[in-house]
Amino acid sequence: MKSIHGWMGRILKIDLQYKSTKIIEPGIELYKKFTGGRGLAGHYLRPYCTLQWESPEMPLLFFTGPLCGTGSPSSGLVYLVSVSPLTGCVSDCAICGEFGPELKRAGWDGIIITGRSEGLCGIKITDGEIEFSNAENLKGNPITTVFGSLSGKGASAASGPAAEQGILYSDIVFNDSHFTGGNGFGTVMHSKGLKYIDVQGSGKTGVYDNGELNEARDDILRLVSASPALMGAPGISEYGTGAFLDLMQSRLMLPADNFRKTSFPGAGKLNAYSFRQRFGSAKGGCAGCPVLCKKSSSDGRTIPEFEAMAGFTSLTGNREIDTVMAACVFCKEQGIDPFIAASSIACYTEVKRISPEKLDLMKLLEEIAFSRGDGELLKTGPKEIARALGKPELSMTVKGLPLPPADPRGAYGTALGYAVSTKGGDYSHAFPLSHEILRKPVATERFSFSGKGRIIKLSEDMYAAADSLSACRHIFLTASLEEYSKVFRAVTGIEMSGHDLAICGERVCYNEKIMSHLRGFTSDDDDLSERFFSEPGSSGNGIKISTINREEFYAARERYYRVRGLAPDGAPLKEKCEELGLEWII
């Protein structure tokens, strides 16, 4: 392919059944249409999106964007896309660290993995050379042992024993510390007979104008340095995403006891500050990132991020900080997603009426990890746990994905964002907490649905564009697509405004809506658990956490459908597909 800037121009397709490889050259027009990352991965997933997750033909995709591997700030991410075993949804996640840049250095914009290996195998990618190896000797080994067996050079991704046990929320772990976030991609990886991917590269990403890139980078770094949420004394740079725990508690949005309450009295002794005092703290994160949101203890263990921190404290009722740390270390070694495990335990204990005082957290985690006793049920996730035990209403999920630790009764845009997300109960696609809680870019009234349909749509477009560029969403608490359009031009030489990038993001989102529809999801699935409409939260300190008005919620959902260009029942429309240049195959 003719030399281009930003992209490497090549995608690697691997068939594990035949141990064969194929090089795909997308062409500049397809790159401009979907950019990269989440968007381009979604494009390549769509022809297979109606398959079951365990089908050998179902792809597992690893894609970077054009900014990855350049001097663009906070742009070293890789995006994984596939169908989740836990939810049946088309799902995605962003992974920071070295895997994305190393993949670009090896000369690839993405990897598409299909097929199923007859025996457990590993893949080593060294620039353009692809090697397959027998990995049967790594079966049953904890994550640390798996990574210890690899070269230690470049970057690696591996599944753990949890995937071998069929835990529907097992993660892929990257470089021994970064998780794929509860969508069960570890289980997908294992279903293909793949234990690890090891990547090493010696190339570099071409940049159109380094001088222009430096200027655009400096503009963004100035915004970052002035952001209290990112760089302030209690911000993400100092405490990681764990900084959100105090914020959620102060807003009476910290879910406790499986969302029965929205405040946890012990939170002040289990927050990010407490973890720093107890375990020490060192900064880490992506190369070239000014924020460095990953935190580790003085002895090298990973400090829990916000979701795991809240999951193993307020959500389950645990008040022992050492237990939280032990639970997170255990989950990492097994390849279990810590927050989904905590959500499963919280649901189970409510159904079984087990008080926090009688809860043996570590015992239940071990039963999950080794599929023993109650672990056989707990490994299926909250939705199936509640259904199997005859209490489906106690599953605090959307489309089977547990809600994050930000109670929807405390922020109505957040409630709407959970409901309409194609990946299930998740705030990453729109992150309405930015304007409802952090007051960025502008403050909105959190106890109102007014304007939230349009705001959620525009936010989804922005973050989809960021995910396709490979830019970290944390930076968009202060920067915008306008700043990143200048970075994009400097890297690729292609003129696209912030508005143009937003349209790319809209195309990515609509493509995901199409795939969700093809998989059978309807407006009935764009809903919240009954608890949020019938039970108030924990009020106090002048804040009242009321129930969500169901009629207002449905009206806001209808407005969202309208501005998103969907039918009144949430189905995609042919004319909108044509407007966005997407194939109509429904």
Coordinates of C-alpha atoms in Angstrom, one line a residue:
M1 CA 0.0 0.0 0.0
K2 CA 1.2 3.5 -0.7
S3 CA 2.7 5.2 2.3
I4 CA 0.2 7.0 4.5
H5 CA 0.5 9.0 7.7
G6 CA -1.1 8.0 11.0
W7 CA -2.2 4.6 9.9
M8 CA 0.1 1.6 9.1
G9 CA -2.2 0.6 6.2
R10 CA -2.4 -3.0 7.2
I11 CA -4.7 -5.2 9.3
L12 CA -3.7 -8.7 10.3
K13 CA -6.3 -11.4 10.1
I14 CA -5.6 -14.7 11.9
D15 CA -7.4 -18.0 11.5
L16 CA -6.6 -20.1 14.5
Q17 CA -8.1 -23.3 13.1
Y18 CA -5.6 -23.4 10.2
K19 CA -2.9 -21.3 11.8
S20 CA -3.1 -19.1 8.8
T21 CA -2.8 -15.3 8.3
K22 CA -4.0 -12.8 5.8
I23 CA -3.1 -9.1 5.3
I24 CA -6.0 -6.7 4.8
E25 CA -5.3 -3.2 3.3
P26 CA -8.4 -1.1 4.1
G27 CA -7.6 1.9 1.9
I28 CA -7.6 5.6 2.8
E29 CA -11.4 6.0 2.2
L30 CA -12.3 3.4 4.7
Y31 CA -9.9 4.9 7.2
K32 CA -11.5 8.3 6.7
K33 CA -14.9 6.8 7.1
F34 CA -14.3 4.9 10.4
T35 CA -11.0 6.4 11.5
G36 CA -9.7 3.4 13.5
G37 CA -10.0 1.9 16.9
R38 CA -13.6 1.1 18.0
G39 CA -15.1 2.4 14.7
L40 CA -13.0 0.3 12.3
A41 CA -13.3 -2.7 14.5
G42 CA -17.1 -2.4 14.5
H43 CA -17.0 -2.2 10.7
Y44 CA -15.2 -5.5 10.4
L45 CA -17.4 -7.1 13.1
R46 CA -20.7 -6.2 11.5
P47 CA -20.8 -9.1 8.9
Y48 CA -20.5 -11.6 11.7
C49 CA -22.6 -9.8 14.4
T50 CA -25.5 -12.2 14.4
L51 CA -23.3 -15.2 15.3
Q52 CA -23.2 -16.5 18.8
W53 CA -20.1 -15.5 20.8
E54 CA -18.8 -19.0 21.0
S55 CA -18.9 -19.5 17.2
P56 CA -15.4 -20.1 15.7
E57 CA -16.3 -17.5 13.1
M58 CA -17.1 -14.8 15.6
P59 CA -14.1 -12.4 15.5
L60 CA -12.2 -11.0 18.4
L61 CA -10.8 -7.7 17.3
F62 CA -7.9 -5.6 18.6
F63 CA -7.7 -2.2 16.8
T64 CA -5.6 1.0 17.3
G65 CA -6.3 4.4 15.9
P66 CA -4.2 6.9 13.8
L67 CA -3.0 8.8 16.8
C68 CA -1.6 5.8 18.6
G69 CA 2.1 5.6 18.5
T70 CA 2.6 9.3 17.9
G71 CA 3.2 12.3 20.1
S72 CA -0.5 12.9 20.5
P73 CA -1.3 13.3 24.2
S74 CA -3.0 10.3 25.9
S75 CA -3.5 8.4 22.6
G76 CA -1.8 5.0 23.3
L77 CA -4.9 2.9 23.5
V78 CA -6.1 -0.3 21.8
Y79 CA -9.8 -1.2 21.5
L80 CA -11.3 -4.6 21.7
V81 CA -14.6 -5.4 20.1
S82 CA -16.6 -8.6 20.0
V83 CA -19.9 -10.1 21.3
S84 CA -20.0 -10.5 25.1
P85 CA -20.8 -13.9 26.6
L86 CA -22.3 -12.2 29.6
T87 CA -24.8 -10.0 27.8
G88 CA -25.0 -11.1 24.2
C89 CA -24.4 -7.5 23.2
V90 CA -21.8 -6.2 20.8
S91 CA -19.3 -4.9 23.3
D92 CA -16.1 -2.8 23.3
C93 CA -13.4 -1.7 25.8
A94 CA -10.3 0.5 25.8
I95 CA -7.0 -0.7 27.0
C96 CA -4.2 1.7 27.9
G97 CA -0.5 0.8 28.3
E98 CA 1.9 -0.5 25.7
F99 CA -0.1 -3.0 23.7
G100 CA -1.5 -0.4 21.2
P101 CA 1.7 1.4 20.5
E102 CA 3.6 -1.9 20.2
L103 CA 1.1 -3.2 17.7
K104 CA 1.6 0.0 15.6
R105 CA 5.3 -0.4 15.9
A106 CA 4.9 -4.0 14.6
G107 CA 3.2 -2.5 11.5
W108 CA -0.4 -3.2 12.2
D109 CA -3.5 -1.1 12.7
G110 CA -5.5 -4.0 14.0
I111 CA -5.8 -7.8 14.5
I112 CA -8.9 -9.8 13.6
I113 CA -8.8 -13.3 15.2
T114 CA -11.2 -16.0 14.0
G115 CA -11.3 -19.8 14.1
R116 CA -10.6 -22.2 17.0
S117 CA -7.3 -23.8 17.7
E118 CA -7.4 -27.6 18.3
G119 CA -5.2 -27.1 21.3
L120 CA -4.4 -24.1 23.5
C121 CA -2.0 -21.9 21.6
G122 CA -0.1 -18.6 21.8
I123 CA 0.6 -16.0 19.1
K124 CA 3.9 -14.1 18.8
I125 CA 3.9 -11.1 16.5
T126 CA 7.4 -9.6 15.7
D127 CA 6.9 -6.9 13.1
G128 CA 5.6 -8.8 10.1
E129 CA 6.5 -12.3 11.4
I130 CA 3.7 -14.4 13.0
E131 CA 4.5 -17.4 15.1
F132 CA 2.1 -19.9 16.7
S133 CA 3.2 -21.9 19.7
N134 CA 1.7 -24.6 21.9
A135 CA 0.4 -23.1 25.2
E136 CA -1.0 -26.3 26.8
N137 CA 1.6 -26.0 29.6
L138 CA 0.1 -22.7 30.7
K139 CA -3.4 -24.1 31.3
G140 CA -4.6 -23.4 34.8
N141 CA -1.7 -21.1 35.7
P142 CA -2.3 -17.7 37.3
I143 CA -1.8 -14.6 35.2
T144 CA 1.6 -13.8 36.8
T145 CA 2.9 -17.2 35.8
V146 CA 1.6 -16.8 32.2
F147 CA 3.3 -13.4 31.8
G148 CA 6.5 -14.7 33.5
S149 CA 6.7 -17.4 30.7
L150 CA 6.7 -14.8 27.9
S151 CA 9.6 -12.7 26.6
G152 CA 9.0 -9.7 28.8
K153 CA 9.7 -7.5 25.7
G154 CA 7.1 -5.5 23.8
A155 CA 3.6 -6.0 25.1
S156 CA 1.3 -9.0 25.9
A157 CA -2.3 -9.9 26.5
A158 CA -3.4 -13.2 28.1
S159 CA -6.5 -14.9 29.5
G160 CA -6.4 -16.5 33.0
P161 CA -7.9 -19.6 34.6
A162 CA -11.3 -17.9 34.9
A163 CA -11.7 -18.2 31.2
E164 CA -11.0 -21.9 31.3
Q165 CA -13.7 -22.3 33.9
G166 CA -16.3 -20.7 31.7
I167 CA -16.8 -17.6 33.9
L168 CA -18.9 -15.3 31.7
Y169 CA -17.1 -12.2 32.9
S170 CA -13.5 -13.3 32.7
D171 CA -11.1 -10.6 31.4
I172 CA -8.2 -10.5 29.1
V173 CA -5.3 -9.0 31.1
F174 CA -2.7 -6.8 29.4
N175 CA 0.9 -6.5 30.6
D176 CA -0.1 -8.1 33.9
S177 CA -2.2 -5.1 35.0
H178 CA -4.9 -3.8 32.7
F179 CA -8.3 -5.5 32.4
T180 CA -10.9 -5.6 29.6
G181 CA -13.8 -4.6 31.8
G182 CA -16.3 -7.3 32.5
N183 CA -17.5 -8.1 29.0
G184 CA -16.2 -11.7 29.1
F185 CA -13.5 -11.2 26.4
G186 CA -11.3 -13.6 28.3
T187 CA -13.9 -16.3 27.8
V188 CA -14.1 -15.4 24.1
M189 CA -10.4 -15.6 23.8
H190 CA -10.3 -19.0 25.5
S191 CA -13.1 -20.3 23.3
K192 CA -10.8 -19.8 20.4
G193 CA -8.1 -21.9 22.0
L194 CA -5.9 -18.8 22.4
K195 CA -3.9 -18.2 25.6
Y196 CA -1.8 -15.2 24.8
I197 CA -0.7 -12.7 22.2
D198 CA 2.9 -11.3 22.5
V199 CA 3.7 -8.3 20.3
Q200 CA 7.1 -6.7 19.5
G201 CA 7.7 -4.0 16.9
S202 CA 10.6 -2.0 15.6
G203 CA 8.8 0.5 13.3
K204 CA 7.1 3.8 13.9
T205 CA 4.0 5.6 12.9
G206 CA 4.5 8.3 10.2
V207 CA 3.5 11.8 11.1
Y208 CA 2.6 14.4 8.4
D209 CA 3.8 17.5 10.3
N210 CA 5.6 17.1 13.6
G211 CA 5.8 20.8 14.2
E212 CA 2.1 21.2 13.9
L213 CA 1.6 18.2 16.1
N214 CA 3.8 19.7 18.8
E215 CA 1.7 22.9 18.7
A216 CA -1.6 21.0 18.9
R217 CA -0.2 18.9 21.7
D218 CA 0.8 21.9 23.7
D219 CA -2.7 23.4 23.4
I220 CA -4.2 20.2 24.9
L221 CA -1.6 19.9 27.6
R222 CA -2.4 23.5 28.7
L223 CA -6.0 22.5 29.1
V224 CA -5.1 19.4 31.0
S225 CA -2.9 21.3 33.4
A226 CA -5.7 23.7 34.2
S227 CA -8.3 20.9 34.9
P228 CA -9.1 20.3 38.6
A229 CA -10.7 16.9 37.8
L230 CA -7.6 15.7 36.1
M231 CA -4.7 17.5 37.7
G232 CA -6.1 18.9 40.9
A233 CA -5.1 17.8 44.4
P234 CA -8.0 15.4 44.7
G235 CA -8.0 14.6 41.0
I236 CA -7.4 11.5 38.8
S237 CA -3.7 12.2 38.4
E238 CA -3.2 12.1 42.2
Y239 CA -5.6 9.3 43.1
G240 CA -6.6 7.5 39.9
T241 CA -10.2 6.8 39.1
G242 CA -10.6 5.9 42.8
A243 CA -11.0 9.7 43.3
F244 CA -14.7 9.2 42.1
L245 CA -15.6 7.2 45.3
D246 CA -15.6 10.3 47.5
L247 CA -17.5 12.2 44.8
M248 CA -20.2 9.6 44.4
Q249 CA -20.6 9.4 48.2
S250 CA -20.9 13.2 48.6
R251 CA -23.6 13.3 45.8
L252 CA -25.4 10.4 47.5
M253 CA -24.9 8.3 44.4
L254 CA -22.6 5.6 45.8
P255 CA -24.6 2.3 45.6
A256 CA -24.6 0.2 48.7
D257 CA -26.1 -3.2 49.4
N258 CA -26.9 -4.0 45.7
F259 CA -28.3 -0.5 45.1
R260 CA -30.7 -0.6 48.0
K261 CA -29.0 2.5 49.4
T262 CA -27.1 5.3 47.7
S263 CA -24.7 6.1 50.6
F264 CA -22.2 4.0 52.5
P265 CA -21.2 5.2 56.0
G266 CA -17.8 3.5 55.9
A267 CA -16.7 5.2 52.6
G268 CA -14.4 7.7 54.2
K269 CA -12.1 4.9 55.4
L270 CA -12.2 3.0 52.2
N271 CA -11.5 5.8 49.6
A272 CA -8.5 6.4 47.4
Y273 CA -6.8 8.4 50.1
S274 CA -7.1 5.5 52.5
F275 CA -5.6 3.1 50.0
R276 CA -2.7 5.5 49.5
Q277 CA -2.1 5.7 53.3
R278 CA -2.4 2.0 53.8
F279 CA -0.5 0.7 50.7
G280 CA 1.5 3.6 49.3
S281 CA 1.1 4.9 45.8
A282 CA 3.2 5.2 42.6
K283 CA 2.0 6.7 39.3
G284 CA 1.8 4.8 36.1
G285 CA 0.0 4.8 32.8
C286 CA 0.4 5.3 29.1
A287 CA 3.7 6.6 27.7
G288 CA 3.4 10.3 27.1
C289 CA 0.3 10.8 29.2
P290 CA 0.3 13.8 31.5
V291 CA -2.3 12.3 33.8
L292 CA -0.9 8.8 34.6
C293 CA -4.1 7.5 36.2
K294 CA -2.9 4.0 37.1
K295 CA -1.7 3.6 40.7
S296 CA 0.3 0.9 42.4
S297 CA 1.3 0.1 45.9
S298 CA 4.8 0.3 47.3
D299 CA 5.2 -3.4 46.8
G300 CA 4.0 -3.3 43.2
R301 CA 0.4 -4.4 43.5
T302 CA -2.2 -2.6 41.5
I303 CA -4.3 -0.2 43.5
P304 CA -8.0 -0.8 42.7
E305 CA -9.7 1.5 40.3
F306 CA -13.1 3.1 41.2
E307 CA -15.4 0.3 40.1
A308 CA -13.5 -2.4 41.9
M309 CA -13.0 -0.2 44.9
A310 CA -16.7 0.5 45.2
G311 CA -17.7 -3.0 44.3
F312 CA -15.7 -4.7 47.1
T313 CA -16.8 -2.0 49.6
S314 CA -20.2 -0.3 49.4
L315 CA -21.8 -2.6 46.9
T316 CA -21.2 -5.7 49.0
G317 CA -21.1 -4.1 52.4
N318 CA -17.4 -4.9 53.1
R319 CA -15.5 -2.6 55.4
E320 CA -12.1 -4.2 55.5
I321 CA -9.6 -2.4 53.2
D322 CA -7.1 -5.4 53.3
T323 CA -9.9 -7.6 52.0
V324 CA -10.5 -5.2 49.1
M325 CA -6.8 -5.4 48.1
A326 CA -6.7 -9.2 48.5
A327 CA -9.9 -9.6 46.4
C328 CA -8.5 -7.5 43.6
V329 CA -5.2 -9.3 43.6
F330 CA -7.0 -12.6 43.5
C331 CA -9.2 -11.5 40.6
K332 CA -6.2 -10.4 38.6
E333 CA -4.4 -13.7 39.0
Q334 CA -7.5 -15.6 38.0
G335 CA -8.5 -13.2 35.2
I336 CA -11.9 -12.4 36.8
D337 CA -13.4 -9.0 36.4
P338 CA -13.5 -7.6 39.9
F339 CA -16.5 -5.3 39.5
I340 CA -18.8 -7.9 37.8
A341 CA -17.7 -10.4 40.5
A342 CA -18.7 -7.9 43.2
S343 CA -22.0 -7.2 41.5
S344 CA -22.7 -10.9 41.3
I345 CA -22.0 -11.4 45.0
A346 CA -24.1 -8.3 45.9
C347 CA -27.1 -9.7 43.9
Y348 CA -26.6 -13.1 45.4
T349 CA -26.4 -11.9 49.0
E350 CA -29.6 -9.8 48.6
V351 CA -31.5 -12.7 47.2
K352 CA -30.2 -15.1 49.8
R353 CA -30.6 -12.4 52.6
I354 CA -27.0 -12.8 53.7
S355 CA -25.9 -9.8 55.8
P356 CA -22.6 -8.1 55.2
E357 CA -21.4 -9.3 58.6
K358 CA -21.8 -12.9 57.5
L359 CA -20.4 -12.5 54.1
D360 CA -17.2 -14.3 53.4
L361 CA -16.0 -12.4 50.3
M362 CA -12.9 -14.3 49.6
K363 CA -14.6 -17.7 50.0
L364 CA -17.2 -16.8 47.4
L365 CA -14.5 -15.4 45.0
E366 CA -12.6 -18.7 45.3
E367 CA -15.8 -20.6 44.6
I368 CA -16.4 -18.5 41.5
A369 CA -12.8 -19.0 40.3
F370 CA -12.8 -22.8 40.7
S371 CA -16.5 -23.3 39.8
R372 CA -17.2 -24.9 43.2
G373 CA -20.4 -24.7 45.3
D374 CA -22.3 -21.5 44.8
G375 CA -19.6 -20.4 42.3
E376 CA -21.3 -22.4 39.5
L377 CA -24.2 -20.0 39.7
L378 CA -22.2 -16.9 40.6
K379 CA -20.0 -17.2 37.5
T380 CA -23.0 -16.5 35.3
G381 CA -23.5 -12.9 36.4
P382 CA -26.3 -11.0 38.3
K383 CA -29.0 -11.3 35.7
E384 CA -28.8 -15.1 35.5
I385 CA -28.3 -15.4 39.3
A386 CA -31.5 -13.4 40.0
R387 CA -33.5 -15.3 37.4
A388 CA -32.3 -18.7 38.6
L389 CA -33.2 -17.9 42.2
G390 CA -36.6 -16.6 41.3
K391 CA -36.0 -12.9 41.9
P392 CA -35.2 -11.4 38.5
E393 CA -36.2 -7.9 39.8
L394 CA -33.0 -7.9 42.0
S395 CA -30.7 -7.9 39.1
M396 CA -29.3 -4.3 38.8
T397 CA -28.4 -4.6 35.2
V398 CA -29.2 -3.3 31.7
K399 CA -29.1 -5.9 28.9
G400 CA -27.4 -8.2 31.5
L401 CA -24.5 -5.8 32.3
P402 CA -24.3 -4.6 35.9
L403 CA -24.7 -0.9 36.4
P404 CA -21.5 0.9 37.4
P405 CA -21.2 2.4 40.9
A406 CA -23.1 5.6 40.1
D407 CA -26.7 5.3 41.1
P408 CA -29.1 6.4 38.3
R409 CA -31.5 8.0 40.8
G410 CA -28.9 10.6 41.4
A411 CA -28.4 11.8 37.8
Y412 CA -31.0 11.4 35.2
G413 CA -28.8 11.7 32.2
T414 CA -26.7 8.9 33.6
A415 CA -29.9 6.8 34.0
L416 CA -30.8 7.5 30.3
G417 CA -27.2 6.7 29.2
Y418 CA -27.3 3.4 31.0
A419 CA -30.5 2.4 29.3
V420 CA -29.7 3.2 25.7
S421 CA -26.1 2.0 25.7
T422 CA -25.7 -0.8 23.1
K423 CA -23.2 -2.6 25.4
G424 CA -25.6 -2.6 28.4
G425 CA -25.5 -0.8 31.7
D426 CA -22.4 1.3 31.1
Y427 CA -21.4 4.9 31.3
S428 CA -18.4 4.9 29.1
H429 CA -20.3 5.4 25.8
A430 CA -21.7 8.8 26.9
F431 CA -20.2 9.5 30.3
P432 CA -22.9 11.9 31.4
L433 CA -21.3 12.2 34.9
S434 CA -18.9 14.7 33.2
H435 CA -21.6 17.4 33.0
E436 CA -24.0 16.2 35.7
I437 CA -21.4 15.7 38.5
L438 CA -18.0 17.1 37.3
R439 CA -19.9 20.1 35.6
K440 CA -17.8 19.7 32.4
P441 CA -18.0 21.1 29.7
V442 CA -21.0 22.8 31.1
A443 CA -23.1 22.1 34.2
T444 CA -26.5 20.4 33.7
E445 CA -29.3 19.8 36.3
R446 CA -28.8 16.2 37.4
F447 CA -32.4 15.7 38.6
S448 CA -33.9 16.6 35.3
F449 CA -34.4 14.8 31.9
S450 CA -34.6 18.2 30.1
G451 CA -32.2 18.2 27.1
K452 CA -30.7 14.9 28.2
G453 CA -31.7 13.0 25.1
R454 CA -29.7 15.3 22.8
I455 CA -26.8 15.6 25.3
I456 CA -26.5 11.8 25.5
K457 CA -26.5 11.5 21.7
L458 CA -23.9 14.2 21.2
S459 CA -21.7 12.7 24.0
E460 CA -21.9 9.3 22.5
D461 CA -20.8 10.7 19.2
M462 CA -17.9 12.5 20.7
Y463 CA -16.6 9.5 22.7
A464 CA -17.0 7.2 19.7
A465 CA -14.9 9.6 17.7
A466 CA -12.3 9.7 20.5
D467 CA -12.3 5.9 20.8
S468 CA -11.7 5.6 17.0
L469 CA -8.8 8.1 17.1
S470 CA -7.4 6.1 20.1
A471 CA -7.6 9.2 22.4
C472 CA -8.2 8.6 26.1
R473 CA -11.7 9.7 27.2
H474 CA -10.3 11.2 30.5
I475 CA -8.7 14.0 28.3
F476 CA -12.2 14.9 27.1
L477 CA -13.1 16.2 30.5
T478 CA -11.1 19.3 29.4
A479 CA -10.3 19.0 25.7
S480 CA -12.7 18.6 22.8
L481 CA -12.8 17.3 19.2
E482 CA -11.8 20.7 18.0
E483 CA -8.4 20.4 19.7
Y484 CA -8.1 16.8 18.5
S485 CA -9.0 17.7 14.9
K486 CA -5.8 19.7 14.8
V487 CA -3.9 16.7 16.1
F488 CA -5.6 14.5 13.5
R489 CA -4.6 16.9 10.7
A490 CA -1.0 17.1 12.0
V491 CA -0.7 13.3 12.2
T492 CA -2.5 12.3 9.0
G493 CA -2.4 15.4 6.8
I494 CA -6.2 15.1 6.3
E495 CA -8.4 18.1 7.0
M496 CA -11.3 17.2 9.3
S497 CA -13.0 19.6 11.6
G498 CA -14.3 18.7 15.1
H499 CA -17.7 18.5 13.5
D500 CA -16.4 16.1 10.8
L501 CA -15.0 13.9 13.6
A502 CA -18.3 14.0 15.4
I503 CA -20.0 12.7 12.3
C504 CA -17.5 9.9 12.2
G505 CA -18.5 9.2 15.8
E506 CA -22.2 9.3 14.9
R507 CA -21.5 6.7 12.1
V508 CA -19.7 4.4 14.6
C509 CA -22.6 4.7 17.1
Y510 CA -25.3 4.0 14.4
N511 CA -23.4 1.0 13.1
E512 CA -23.5 -0.3 16.7
K513 CA -27.2 0.4 16.9
I514 CA -27.7 -1.6 13.7
M515 CA -25.7 -4.6 15.1
S516 CA -27.7 -4.4 18.4
H517 CA -30.9 -4.5 16.4
L518 CA -29.7 -7.4 14.3
R519 CA -28.9 -9.3 17.5
G520 CA -32.6 -8.9 18.6
F521 CA -32.4 -6.0 21.1
T522 CA -35.4 -3.7 21.2
S523 CA -36.6 -0.7 23.2
D524 CA -37.8 -3.2 25.8
D525 CA -34.1 -3.8 26.6
D526 CA -33.4 0.0 26.8
D527 CA -34.8 0.1 30.4
L528 CA -33.8 0.1 34.0
S529 CA -34.5 -2.2 36.9
E530 CA -37.8 -1.7 38.7
R531 CA -36.0 -0.6 41.9
F532 CA -35.1 2.7 40.5
F533 CA -38.7 3.6 39.7
S534 CA -40.2 2.4 42.9
E535 CA -37.6 2.7 45.7
P536 CA -36.0 6.0 46.7
G537 CA -32.3 6.3 47.5
S538 CA -30.6 7.5 50.7
S539 CA -31.4 11.2 51.2
G540 CA -29.6 13.6 53.5
N541 CA -27.4 16.7 53.8
G542 CA -30.0 18.7 51.9
I543 CA -30.0 16.2 49.0
K544 CA -33.1 14.2 48.2
I545 CA -32.7 11.0 46.1
S546 CA -36.1 10.2 44.9
T547 CA -37.4 7.5 42.6
I548 CA -37.2 8.1 38.8
N549 CA -40.4 9.1 37.2
R550 CA -41.1 6.3 34.7
E551 CA -43.2 8.4 32.3
E552 CA -40.5 11.1 32.2
F553 CA -37.8 8.5 31.6
Y554 CA -39.7 7.0 28.7
A555 CA -40.3 10.4 27.2
A556 CA -36.6 11.2 27.4
R557 CA -35.8 7.9 25.8
E558 CA -38.2 8.7 22.9
R559 CA -36.5 12.1 22.4
Y560 CA -33.1 10.3 22.3
Y561 CA -34.4 7.9 19.6
R562 CA -35.6 10.9 17.6
V563 CA -32.3 12.8 17.7
R564 CA -30.3 9.6 17.2
G565 CA -32.3 9.0 14.0
L566 CA -34.0 5.9 15.1
A567 CA -37.7 4.8 14.8
P568 CA -40.0 5.4 17.7
D569 CA -39.3 1.8 18.8
G570 CA -35.6 2.3 18.7
A571 CA -35.0 0.5 15.4
P572 CA -32.5 1.8 12.8
L573 CA -33.9 3.6 9.8
K574 CA -32.8 3.1 6.2
E575 CA -32.7 6.8 5.4
K576 CA -30.3 7.4 8.3
C577 CA -28.1 4.6 7.2
E578 CA -27.9 6.1 3.7
E579 CA -27.1 9.6 5.2
L580 CA -24.2 8.1 7.1
G581 CA -23.0 5.9 4.3
L582 CA -23.8 2.7 6.1
E583 CA -25.0 -0.5 4.4
W584 CA -28.7 -1.3 5.0
I585 CA -28.9 -5.0 5.4
I586 CA -31.8 -5.3 8.0

